[in-house]
Amino acid sequence: MTRTTPPRPVDIAEHFPELRRYSATATRLHPRPGGPSTADSSIGGPLLWPSDEPWPVCDDGDDHYIFQLQTPATVRRTREIYAAAQARADASGTRYELTDEELAELPDIDFSEPHDLVKQPIPLIPVAQLYRRDVPDFAGPQGTDLLQVLWCPLDHPKEGHNPRVRLYWRRAADVTRPLETAPEPPVVSDAYLPEPCVVHPERVREYQYGGLLPEQLDARIVAWEKAGEAGDEDETGRSYHYDLSLAPGWKVGGYANWSLTDPYPMDCTECGTAMTLLFTADSSEWHGTGGSWRPVEEPAQALSGPTEVVIGRGYALYVFRCPVSFEHPPSTAMQ
Ligand SMILES: [Zn+2]
Ligand SMILES: [Zn+2]
């Protein structure tokens, strides 16, 4: 099934033609739980990985910030239990309730595996695998057709308490002997273990975050929004920030939403060049139940967090790349 973003309530570029200069396309990935293979683009799915290439690990050990650690198996079982209870409630129209057996199986609320487990090298986990053919806004070195995003599923204080992201580009045809089973970390922070999802890429148009537009233009847009509030009832959907500029959810390309901290420069640590947004991992796919970004195929009560990934308190993790060279290291920002 495809996923289709509803038309924007207002074509903002008609009101402010100069916005076209501050516009870019993005590919919304629309991840939904499924059973992707290594031949598919996916979130949290298996990677097409050469068996003779070492699987990347994180050696940060004691430098991780450790709160609660769980084995990937426990995280998956916990999600299964909640999903089963939800399915029963949906099917019978009764209240959501866990059975005594299910309650007994769930880990205690403050449970953690021993913290010492992070002293060993932690295998990174697959976050995204994106084939160029599937993603109109794919960016990568010439000759590559596959981007793989991995992260260490623990908090890194030196990187804003975020998972540490590594990017790999390759040519799928070069992987003649794929790895059969990827190593798994002994423990994870449960919010950083994505559910295996298939993707439904869709290209949308975005406009730069308000705080990064020329001041005058931003001020005129704000005035236009306010005029709408005071005006007639039909003038809804005038929020540049929520409805007209930036798509929420997992995406490739486009712009970052800087509403948590206000914008700060993202410059390449190698060469100092201003970086561009490559990839976004988001805690939710649309805002609230009435959000204008919910695909038309989704019912109002559909869950907006299909990947189960949660960044901070429901924020997004933006991964930037250097426009000068794909070999320069990526940077991340949580917003
Ligand atoms: Zn780590
Ligand atoms: Zn650079």
Tab-separated table of C-alpha atoms and ligand atoms in Angstrom:
chain	number	residue	atom	x	y	z
A	1	MET	CA	0.000	0.000	0.000
A	2	THR	CA	1.329	3.433	-0.828
A	3	ARG	CA	1.240	6.305	1.640
A	4	THR	CA	0.127	9.734	0.455
A	5	THR	CA	0.654	13.008	2.250
A	6	PRO	CA	-2.509	15.137	1.986
A	7	PRO	CA	-2.117	18.336	-0.047
A	8	ARG	CA	-0.946	21.243	2.115
A	9	PRO	CA	-3.881	23.286	3.430
A	10	VAL	CA	-2.336	26.345	1.752
A	11	ASP	CA	0.269	26.638	-1.024
A	12	ILE	CA	2.631	28.865	0.908
A	13	ALA	CA	4.821	29.591	-2.120
A	14	GLU	CA	1.848	31.258	-3.810
A	15	HIS	CA	1.631	33.728	-0.947
A	16	PHE	CA	5.407	34.139	-0.665
A	17	PRO	CA	7.040	33.335	-4.045
A	18	GLU	CA	10.484	34.190	-2.644
A	19	LEU	CA	10.183	31.059	-0.476
A	20	ARG	CA	10.966	29.009	-3.583
A	21	ARG	CA	14.608	29.924	-3.035
A	22	TYR	CA	14.452	28.302	0.408
A	23	SER	CA	12.839	25.097	-0.728
A	24	ALA	CA	14.012	21.517	-1.124
A	25	THR	CA	12.501	18.118	-1.719
A	26	ALA	CA	12.511	15.401	0.894
A	27	THR	CA	11.541	11.749	0.667
A	28	ARG	CA	9.230	10.697	3.462
A	29	LEU	CA	9.989	7.031	4.115
A	30	HIS	CA	6.671	6.094	5.791
A	31	PRO	CA	8.085	3.058	7.649
A	32	ARG	CA	5.536	0.445	8.747
A	33	PRO	CA	6.175	-2.870	10.544
A	34	GLY	CA	6.880	-5.691	8.126
A	35	GLY	CA	9.356	-8.335	7.121
A	36	PRO	CA	11.966	-6.662	4.895
A	37	SER	CA	14.822	-8.723	3.419
A	38	THR	CA	18.358	-7.594	2.602
A	39	ALA	CA	17.124	-6.868	-0.932
A	40	ASP	CA	14.636	-4.278	0.357
A	41	SER	CA	14.892	-0.730	1.597
A	42	SER	CA	13.963	-0.833	5.265
A	43	ILE	CA	14.098	0.696	8.714
A	44	GLY	CA	15.452	-1.696	11.348
A	45	GLY	CA	15.692	-4.479	8.766
A	46	PRO	CA	18.542	-6.787	7.766
A	47	LEU	CA	21.451	-5.187	5.896
A	48	LEU	CA	23.098	-6.397	2.705
A	49	TRP	CA	26.554	-6.631	4.297
A	50	PRO	CA	29.695	-8.243	2.873
A	51	SER	CA	30.654	-11.282	4.965
A	52	ASP	CA	34.348	-10.344	4.715
A	53	GLU	CA	33.833	-6.833	6.118
A	54	PRO	CA	34.030	-6.521	9.905
A	55	TRP	CA	30.749	-5.529	11.517
A	56	PRO	CA	31.177	-2.099	13.152
A	57	VAL	CA	31.284	-1.892	16.938
A	58	CYS	CA	31.306	0.896	19.543
A	59	ASP	CA	34.151	0.798	22.062
A	60	ASP	CA	32.968	3.645	24.277
A	61	GLY	CA	32.536	1.318	27.268
A	62	ASP	CA	32.259	3.360	30.460
A	63	ASP	CA	31.868	6.576	28.470
A	64	HIS	CA	28.266	5.598	27.655
A	65	TYR	CA	25.552	7.111	29.787
A	66	ILE	CA	23.752	4.105	31.169
A	67	PHE	CA	20.235	4.141	32.476
A	68	GLN	CA	18.341	0.932	31.797
A	69	LEU	CA	19.767	-1.834	29.678
A	70	GLN	CA	17.748	-4.632	28.145
A	71	THR	CA	18.590	-7.478	25.838
A	72	PRO	CA	17.156	-7.076	22.320
A	73	ALA	CA	15.148	-10.286	22.974
A	74	THR	CA	13.491	-8.739	26.044
A	75	VAL	CA	12.636	-5.552	24.143
A	76	ARG	CA	11.038	-7.581	21.346
A	77	ARG	CA	9.087	-9.806	23.739
A	78	THR	CA	7.814	-6.782	25.673
A	79	ARG	CA	6.548	-5.185	22.459
A	80	GLU	CA	4.878	-8.469	21.456
A	81	ILE	CA	3.041	-8.617	24.764
A	82	TYR	CA	1.752	-5.048	24.475
A	83	ALA	CA	0.794	-5.574	20.828
A	84	ALA	CA	-1.135	-8.741	21.680
A	85	ALA	CA	-3.047	-6.963	24.447
A	86	GLN	CA	-3.835	-4.100	22.087
A	87	ALA	CA	-5.029	-6.517	19.394
A	88	ARG	CA	-7.378	-8.219	21.890
A	89	ALA	CA	-8.791	-4.886	22.958
A	90	ASP	CA	-9.287	-3.785	19.334
A	91	ALA	CA	-10.929	-7.073	18.338
A	92	SER	CA	-13.362	-7.236	21.251
A	93	GLY	CA	-13.917	-3.538	21.823
A	94	THR	CA	-13.007	-4.059	25.467
A	95	ARG	CA	-10.576	-2.225	27.667
A	96	TYR	CA	-6.866	-2.724	27.116
A	97	GLU	CA	-5.696	-5.186	29.740
A	98	LEU	CA	-2.701	-7.446	30.331
A	99	THR	CA	-3.218	-10.979	31.624
A	100	ASP	CA	-1.491	-12.111	34.846
A	101	GLU	CA	0.845	-14.273	32.755
A	102	GLU	CA	1.786	-11.319	30.570
A	103	LEU	CA	2.352	-9.081	33.578
A	104	ALA	CA	4.596	-11.722	35.129
A	105	GLU	CA	6.665	-11.907	31.961
A	106	LEU	CA	7.285	-8.174	31.652
A	107	PRO	CA	10.475	-6.821	33.218
A	108	ASP	CA	10.057	-4.646	36.331
A	109	ILE	CA	9.759	-0.954	35.589
A	110	ASP	CA	13.263	-0.205	36.900
A	111	PHE	CA	14.879	-3.404	35.645
A	112	SER	CA	18.293	-3.232	34.006
A	113	GLU	CA	20.770	-5.835	32.865
A	114	PRO	CA	24.193	-5.422	34.533
A	115	HIS	CA	25.874	-2.174	33.476
A	116	ASP	CA	29.196	-3.972	33.055
A	117	LEU	CA	27.854	-5.500	29.833
A	118	VAL	CA	28.651	-2.296	27.947
A	119	LYS	CA	32.382	-2.666	28.640
A	120	GLN	CA	32.686	-5.064	25.718
A	121	PRO	CA	32.584	-3.839	22.102
A	122	ILE	CA	28.926	-3.166	21.253
A	123	PRO	CA	27.912	-4.245	17.735
A	124	LEU	CA	25.998	-1.420	16.043
A	125	ILE	CA	22.431	-2.107	14.971
A	126	PRO	CA	20.804	-1.579	11.562
A	127	VAL	CA	18.735	1.600	11.519
A	128	ALA	CA	18.101	2.056	7.809
A	129	GLN	CA	18.999	0.496	4.508
A	130	LEU	CA	18.069	2.600	1.502
A	131	TYR	CA	18.451	1.654	-2.146
A	132	ARG	CA	18.925	4.557	-4.547
A	133	ARG	CA	16.139	3.163	-6.792
A	134	ASP	CA	13.590	3.606	-3.971
A	135	VAL	CA	14.516	7.029	-2.647
A	136	PRO	CA	14.233	10.036	-5.000
A	137	ASP	CA	16.308	12.194	-2.637
A	138	PHE	CA	19.057	9.596	-2.185
A	139	ALA	CA	22.507	11.182	-1.892
A	140	GLY	CA	25.726	9.209	-2.064
A	141	PRO	CA	29.099	8.901	-3.761
A	142	GLN	CA	29.002	8.298	-7.483
A	143	GLY	CA	28.605	4.646	-8.338
A	144	THR	CA	26.944	3.725	-5.056
A	145	ASP	CA	23.331	2.627	-4.887
A	146	LEU	CA	22.911	1.682	-1.250
A	147	LEU	CA	23.071	3.714	1.962
A	148	GLN	CA	23.226	1.887	5.282
A	149	VAL	CA	22.675	3.765	8.535
A	150	LEU	CA	23.741	2.060	11.759
A	151	TRP	CA	23.941	3.300	15.324
A	152	CYS	CA	25.219	2.264	18.703
A	153	PRO	CA	21.956	1.781	20.639
A	154	LEU	CA	23.165	3.537	23.794
A	155	ASP	CA	23.448	7.158	24.941
A	156	HIS	CA	26.675	8.984	24.139
A	157	PRO	CA	27.175	12.031	26.390
A	158	LYS	CA	29.748	13.453	23.980
A	159	GLU	CA	27.137	13.412	21.223
A	160	GLY	CA	24.242	15.053	22.991
A	161	HIS	CA	23.185	11.805	24.715
A	162	ASN	CA	22.240	10.345	21.353
A	163	PRO	CA	23.019	7.054	19.675
A	164	ARG	CA	26.245	7.236	17.673
A	165	VAL	CA	25.496	7.103	13.953
A	166	ARG	CA	27.698	5.549	11.261
A	167	LEU	CA	26.981	5.729	7.522
A	168	TYR	CA	28.032	3.257	4.848
A	169	TRP	CA	27.555	3.659	1.117
A	170	ARG	CA	28.155	0.771	-1.222
A	171	ARG	CA	27.269	-0.774	-4.561
A	172	ALA	CA	24.854	-3.631	-3.970
A	173	ALA	CA	26.349	-5.660	-6.850
A	174	ASP	CA	29.703	-5.668	-5.021
A	175	VAL	CA	28.245	-7.686	-2.167
A	176	THR	CA	28.659	-11.125	-3.694
A	177	ARG	CA	28.877	-12.999	-0.407
A	178	PRO	CA	26.441	-11.399	2.022
A	179	LEU	CA	26.666	-11.913	5.752
A	180	GLU	CA	23.956	-14.327	6.848
A	181	THR	CA	23.428	-13.276	10.449
A	182	ALA	CA	24.449	-9.926	11.839
A	183	PRO	CA	25.899	-9.829	15.362
A	184	GLU	CA	23.602	-8.289	17.963
A	185	PRO	CA	24.556	-6.108	20.901
A	186	PRO	CA	24.203	-7.865	24.281
A	187	VAL	CA	22.141	-4.929	25.554
A	188	VAL	CA	20.386	-1.867	24.167
A	189	SER	CA	18.441	1.138	25.328
A	190	ASP	CA	14.969	-0.019	24.246
A	191	ALA	CA	14.077	3.304	22.574
A	192	TYR	CA	16.920	2.828	20.087
A	193	LEU	CA	15.909	-0.596	18.780
A	194	PRO	CA	13.758	-0.026	15.672
A	195	GLU	CA	11.059	-2.502	14.770
A	196	PRO	CA	11.773	-4.042	11.354
A	197	CYS	CA	9.788	-1.881	8.943
A	198	VAL	CA	9.250	-1.766	5.209
A	199	VAL	CA	9.194	1.714	3.693
A	200	HIS	CA	6.794	3.508	1.334
A	201	PRO	CA	8.868	6.393	-0.015
A	202	GLU	CA	7.052	9.525	-1.103
A	203	ARG	CA	8.590	12.769	-2.283
A	204	VAL	CA	7.323	15.996	-0.739
A	205	ARG	CA	8.315	19.646	-0.925
A	206	GLU	CA	9.655	21.418	2.131
A	207	TYR	CA	10.463	25.016	3.003
A	208	GLN	CA	13.288	26.088	5.283
A	209	TYR	CA	12.729	26.303	9.041
A	210	GLY	CA	11.340	29.766	9.882
A	211	GLY	CA	14.270	30.744	12.088
A	212	LEU	CA	16.673	30.141	9.188
A	213	LEU	CA	14.790	32.289	6.668
A	214	PRO	CA	15.797	35.915	6.090
A	215	GLU	CA	14.424	37.820	9.090
A	216	GLN	CA	12.091	40.014	7.018
A	217	LEU	CA	10.516	37.083	5.236
A	218	ASP	CA	10.068	35.154	8.483
A	219	ALA	CA	8.405	38.214	10.065
A	220	ARG	CA	5.990	38.588	7.129
A	221	ILE	CA	5.031	34.917	7.368
A	222	VAL	CA	4.380	35.283	11.104
A	223	ALA	CA	2.189	38.346	10.423
A	224	TRP	CA	0.287	36.404	7.740
A	225	GLU	CA	-0.307	33.534	10.209
A	226	LYS	CA	-1.669	35.967	12.786
A	227	ALA	CA	-3.961	37.611	10.235
A	228	GLY	CA	-5.427	34.163	9.553
A	229	GLU	CA	-6.205	33.565	13.222
A	230	ALA	CA	-8.141	36.822	13.439
A	231	GLY	CA	-9.826	36.349	10.070
A	232	ASP	CA	-12.655	34.144	8.893
A	233	GLU	CA	-13.253	30.532	9.846
A	234	ASP	CA	-12.064	29.081	6.525
A	235	GLU	CA	-8.549	30.333	7.061
A	236	THR	CA	-7.271	27.345	9.016
A	237	GLY	CA	-4.063	25.442	8.352
A	238	ARG	CA	-2.056	28.649	8.354
A	239	SER	CA	0.699	27.376	10.608
A	240	TYR	CA	3.932	27.630	8.643
A	241	HIS	CA	5.734	25.646	11.313
A	242	TYR	CA	3.271	22.769	11.704
A	243	ASP	CA	1.566	22.457	8.359
A	244	LEU	CA	3.371	24.279	5.594
A	245	SER	CA	7.141	23.973	5.925
A	246	LEU	CA	8.634	20.711	7.267
A	247	ALA	CA	7.395	17.139	7.079
A	248	PRO	CA	7.651	15.225	10.353
A	249	GLY	CA	8.717	11.579	10.457
A	250	TRP	CA	11.545	9.483	9.019
A	251	LYS	CA	12.850	11.070	5.849
A	252	VAL	CA	15.783	11.567	3.489
A	253	GLY	CA	16.829	15.090	2.508
A	254	GLY	CA	14.781	18.194	3.238
A	255	TYR	CA	15.381	20.432	6.232
A	256	ALA	CA	15.692	20.071	10.006
A	257	ASN	CA	13.160	21.457	12.448
A	258	TRP	CA	15.129	23.432	15.040
A	259	SER	CA	12.302	24.112	17.447
A	260	LEU	CA	13.935	22.508	20.501
A	261	THR	CA	17.039	24.706	20.793
A	262	ASP	CA	16.755	27.209	17.912
A	263	PRO	CA	19.200	26.767	15.040
A	264	TYR	CA	22.885	26.361	15.619
A	265	PRO	CA	25.553	25.875	12.957
A	266	MET	CA	26.214	22.334	11.743
A	267	ASP	CA	29.710	22.611	10.274
A	268	CYS	CA	31.850	19.730	9.079
A	269	THR	CA	34.439	18.793	11.723
A	270	GLU	CA	36.882	17.967	8.928
A	271	CYS	CA	36.658	21.030	6.647
A	272	GLY	CA	34.305	23.535	8.312
A	273	THR	CA	31.727	23.583	5.488
A	274	ALA	CA	28.061	24.033	6.457
A	275	MET	CA	26.480	20.580	6.369
A	276	THR	CA	23.232	19.491	4.713
A	277	LEU	CA	20.540	17.231	6.106
A	278	LEU	CA	20.897	13.656	4.905
A	279	PHE	CA	18.575	11.567	7.020
A	280	THR	CA	16.078	11.929	9.859
A	281	ALA	CA	14.994	9.386	12.489
A	282	ASP	CA	11.848	10.634	14.209
A	283	SER	CA	9.822	9.560	17.232
A	284	SER	CA	6.546	10.076	15.369
A	285	GLU	CA	5.309	10.276	11.811
A	286	TRP	CA	2.779	13.056	12.309
A	287	HIS	CA	1.710	15.509	15.003
A	288	GLY	CA	-1.268	14.462	17.129
A	289	THR	CA	-4.444	12.979	15.716
A	290	GLY	CA	-5.486	15.940	13.589
A	291	GLY	CA	-2.072	16.551	12.083
A	292	SER	CA	-2.116	17.481	8.417
A	293	TRP	CA	0.849	15.179	7.667
A	294	ARG	CA	-0.978	11.917	8.452
A	295	PRO	CA	-1.172	9.983	5.154
A	296	VAL	CA	-4.658	9.781	3.665
A	297	GLU	CA	-4.484	5.972	3.853
A	298	GLU	CA	-4.136	6.011	7.664
A	299	PRO	CA	-7.191	6.064	9.938
A	300	ALA	CA	-7.268	8.824	12.569
A	301	GLN	CA	-6.514	6.359	15.372
A	302	ALA	CA	-3.452	4.852	13.628
A	303	LEU	CA	-0.327	4.809	15.776
A	304	SER	CA	2.104	7.531	14.799
A	305	GLY	CA	5.217	5.725	16.082
A	306	PRO	CA	5.514	2.604	13.890
A	307	THR	CA	9.262	2.150	14.418
A	308	GLU	CA	9.088	2.258	18.261
A	309	VAL	CA	12.178	4.490	18.180
A	310	VAL	CA	12.005	7.376	20.631
A	311	ILE	CA	14.580	10.156	20.505
A	312	GLY	CA	14.783	12.101	23.779
A	313	ARG	CA	11.285	13.118	24.832
A	314	GLY	CA	9.727	12.453	21.482
A	315	TYR	CA	12.111	14.459	19.322
A	316	ALA	CA	13.949	13.658	16.077
A	317	LEU	CA	17.582	12.828	15.374
A	318	TYR	CA	18.911	14.700	12.339
A	319	VAL	CA	21.942	13.269	10.540
A	320	PHE	CA	23.926	15.803	8.497
A	321	ARG	CA	26.544	15.192	5.832
A	322	CYS	CA	29.328	17.343	4.439
A	323	PRO	CA	28.552	18.563	0.889
A	324	VAL	CA	32.292	18.615	0.064
A	325	SER	CA	32.947	14.921	0.615
A	326	PHE	CA	30.977	11.841	1.586
A	327	GLU	CA	34.158	10.695	3.362
A	328	HIS	CA	33.906	13.492	5.932
A	329	PRO	CA	32.218	12.336	9.130
A	330	PRO	CA	28.468	12.905	9.641
A	331	SER	CA	27.140	14.978	12.540
A	332	THR	CA	23.881	14.625	14.420
A	333	ALA	CA	21.519	16.998	16.194
A	334	MET	CA	18.524	16.128	18.361
A	335	GLN	CA	15.566	18.456	17.863
B	1	ZN	ZN	28.278	3.417	21.890
B	2	ZN	ZN	33.748	18.472	5.130
